Amino acid sequence: MALHVSSSSNGKMDASAANEETLDERSLYAMMEHDRIEADSRPNSIAECYDQNGDLDPNLHAQFLDKEVELDDAERNHFQALLDRLEWEEEGRWNVGRAAKKARSRRRFKNLRPYFFDQNGNLKHLKPMETVWCIVHCMNDREQPQQSKLFAKFRKRFRMPHEQFLELLERVKVHGLFARWTRRDASGSPPSPIGLLLLGSLRCLGRGLTFDDLEEFTATDEETHRQFFHKFIECGETALLPFYVRMPKTADQFQTHRHEFNVGGLWGCGFSADATNVVMWRCQHNLKQAHSGFKSSHPTRSYNVCVNHRGRMLSSTTGHPSRWNDKTLAWFDDFMCGTHKGKLLDDSTFDLLYWAGEPGKSDVLREKCRGAWGLADNGYHRWSCTQAPGKVHSLVIDQRLSEWIESFRKDVECVFGTLKGRFRALKTGIRLEGPVAADRMWLTCCALHNWLLEVDGMDVEWQGDCGKNDTEECRRLAPFAIRRLNNNQLQNFGSREHENEACENVVLARRRDEDMVEADDAIVSNIRRDEAGRIHLNSLSYFDFRHRLVEHFDILHRHNKVKWPRREKQRNPTNNQT
């Protein structure tokens, strides 16, 4: 019987023979090269490098060293060729009688779609254009009013009004990062609907869904959603963040952020600062030590944020290890450091009131200052531009200001709660790998947060309404931080007798503060004035400016000019708040 060999078998045998010949040639060439180097005229030992007088010849010694290196290389090549031949022989014996693997085409992600039953009961693939998301939200002609239940549900599910979603979709279509989803691929297949991918990214931020969950909703593979989401948060960091999170650098830009603080008697103040942590589930092993703080058992990323009283973010740092404290984070905050050093908002001016003589009986004068300051907690530096609530008080006027500051700076805590409630992914933890993706995700959420404030009309200046500061009305309308005080010292809160008694202890309290030893320019003042006589805020120490601020707030309180800012109610809200 004749033996028939297929053409494919002949091809494999030819390739195997060629491989064997190549290995033999390599081994033979390496051996011949070693013999050639060993037989040349250069010295073969160190003894041949000495001349007739017994001195070492440097040229012969150098030739000997070069020859040793070349011999080592030739031996290494020869042994490597022998090892390759042995491995090839072992592999050939192992694969004898085994069928070769069939060549398979690479599976495409676009073909991984869910199934559904049609009207006839036949099982069919679900196309992305046939999903509910695409039909209702991407192909909707917007004939329904914006106050309809459908658009209210859209705002609740995707954390954005439908009109702003269409605006964001137009931005995404023309951005260079998303060019691959706006044209056909190399095989001529149409791209995945970019509107569905954008809806998936918003749902992932808003409710913390996984990419596998998005595949069920959009009939588009999770890998496609993952790639699009990374491009989306990169666009949020580079395009949306500079447009919606604008750091004030001049007095005109800072003036609107001072309105609510001016109403509350904190003249010149314009921001509140604090830091928050976000869990990072997929942290690299070499970064877990630095990202493991005392507030969470999991690795977290810290972000320092400055906001105004309306909840608008003025600046946000990129992420830093959660083991760093607030003082370290402040050095990496360009807005706080720029304000402290006078590089930002140095042209902003404000006045501080003070008594010309005895408190309560003399005239009220004005001290002109320039610069900006904000509210912070006691974990930050003792800078004049970062005033924090006091811990120990000997005067009622000092305690009143501390409690007032404590109530005012709750705005930044409310922003953190709103941000993590609106974008659930920040509360449950970021599941993207690496700190770069986590920072981009945080900054994208900050930009969307400010955009939604503008859309909802919550970025306008608030009104102030607190009435007169008599005893009963202060107990009824003062913030909770003040109303909760039940000690005997404050039973007569706001009475003139208690005010006069407290003013007599001002000198003693100032002496007590001067005896304290604090860092961060808390004690030493080097007062500088400009040509118009205004005091530079960063030239004052923390306690010097605090004493002036306490006296200023006491005067406003005595003259019934302290008000609590309140947001003006919207008569015709356009969208539900999320």
Phi, psi and omega in degrees: 000132181284146180265121181256126179244129182288165180292326179294322178294321177297322179296320179294320179294321177296318179295321179295318178295320179295321179296320179295318179296323180295318180293321177295319179296320179298316180295317180294319181294320180295321180292319178294323179294321178295319179293323180294317181292322183290334183263006181282181188278357181285154183300143178262349180213169180289337180291332180281358181268358180266146178272190182291333179277358180086011179265147179283124179277119183296323181294315178294325178294321178293320177296323179296318179295317178297321180294322178297319179295316181294323177295320178297318179295319180295319178295321179296318178296322181293315179292325178295322177295321178293319178295319178298323179292320179295319178296321179294320180293319179296319180294324179294320178291327180289325183271003180293126178084359180265138181286142179287148179289140178282141177285125181243142177287152182290132182288133183268142182290330184292340181274354180273083183242151176292167179254163174206161178260130178279189183293334180270002180083013179273144180274124183226160176286141176270122180273149180301326181287348180261001180285161182295319180302315184290318183290317187277319190257326183266331182252013181283135181274004176061039176284336180281150178292157182292340179273007182291164182293329180297315181286331174294320175295323179298318179297322181289325186274327185244006173061026182201137175299153184295326179295319178288332175296317178295324176294317177295325179296321178294324176294320182293322183296328184263357180279143184293336181292338184250026183294329183292338179262012178244003180215167179288156180276187184294332179274359180089004180281143179290152180284168174293144181303121184291334176294321177294320179295322178292320176298321178296322179293319179293322178292325177295319177289318187287321185238001176069032179288156175274166180291333176292325175296322180294330178297324179292327182278326190247354182058030177236138189298151182297329179294323176295317177297321181295315180295319179293321182296320178296323176291326181292316180288332173293321175294323178297325179285321187268332185248312184283319184298311179296338183275326185252335177253092185253120179283123178291131182240344180235170181294324180294321178288332183273344187297318182292333179281347180272352191300306183296324178290324176295322177297323180278007177089000180263075184293136179090344179280148183211001182202162173234139185238143175193170180238150178225160181243145177231131182292136178242101188290322185256065180270138178297153184296324182285353178252356184293326181297316182285333183264010178257102180259188183271351182272343182214150178276353179250159176298132182230160180244134184257141179226129177263129189230142172241128183229159170269182186286345178275358178091009179274134179281126177268327178197157177210135177281164168287172185290149176223161179302139183289348178286343178287143179272181184294326180295320178292319179296327181296328179292338179264003177266112183296326182288314181292316180293321178296323177291321180293320182274354179084010178280338179238143173059028178287340179271358177284132184238151176203167181246150173237133180273146177207158180280140177285335180214239181290134181299133177086349183235344182258179180286161179256126179246170182240134175250121182275134180228160176225143184127187180220154179213165182214184183253144179209176176266182185282001177275351183269177180295154174276066175264153178293337182272359178232091181270133183239156175296141179284157179262319182237133184228140173250350181236146177292323181294326176288320179293323179298317178294321180297316179292327177293318177295320179299322178287321183293321185280007172290349181296322181289327175293322177295325179295318178298319178294319178295318182295315181283338174281325179285318179247096188295336181298332179284333181276317181282342179114147181273126182259007176280153185271131174095152180288335181294313178294324178295318179295319179296322179294317178296313182294326176296317178296324177296317179295316179294325178298312179295324179297318180292329175297319177293321181294320183278358181071023181263009180260006179275164182292140181276166176260160179245134181207108179222348179077194180277154187265055172276176189296310184292321183288327177294322178294329184274324188250349180292157179300161182298328181297333178268321182292339182284348182286123183237014183283166184294333184294331184251019175295326178258049184298123178094356182284150182291324180298317180290327178295315180295323178294323181289324181294334179292341182262011182295317182295318179296321180293322179293322177295323179296319180292327180291334179281347180284145179254112181231152176265189174062042177057039183277334186250310190284129176245139174231078191296128176238143179235151176272189183294330180274002178088009180280141179276131174287126185297323183285355175271350178270148174283170182298312184284330176297312179292328180294319178297319178295322181290323178296316178295320178297314181291327178294321178295315179297323179292321179294327182265015176056044180244015178264124181233154176259120183290139179229146179286136178288130182289139179273128181282321181235079180293139183275331184216157173288145181278142177233000000 
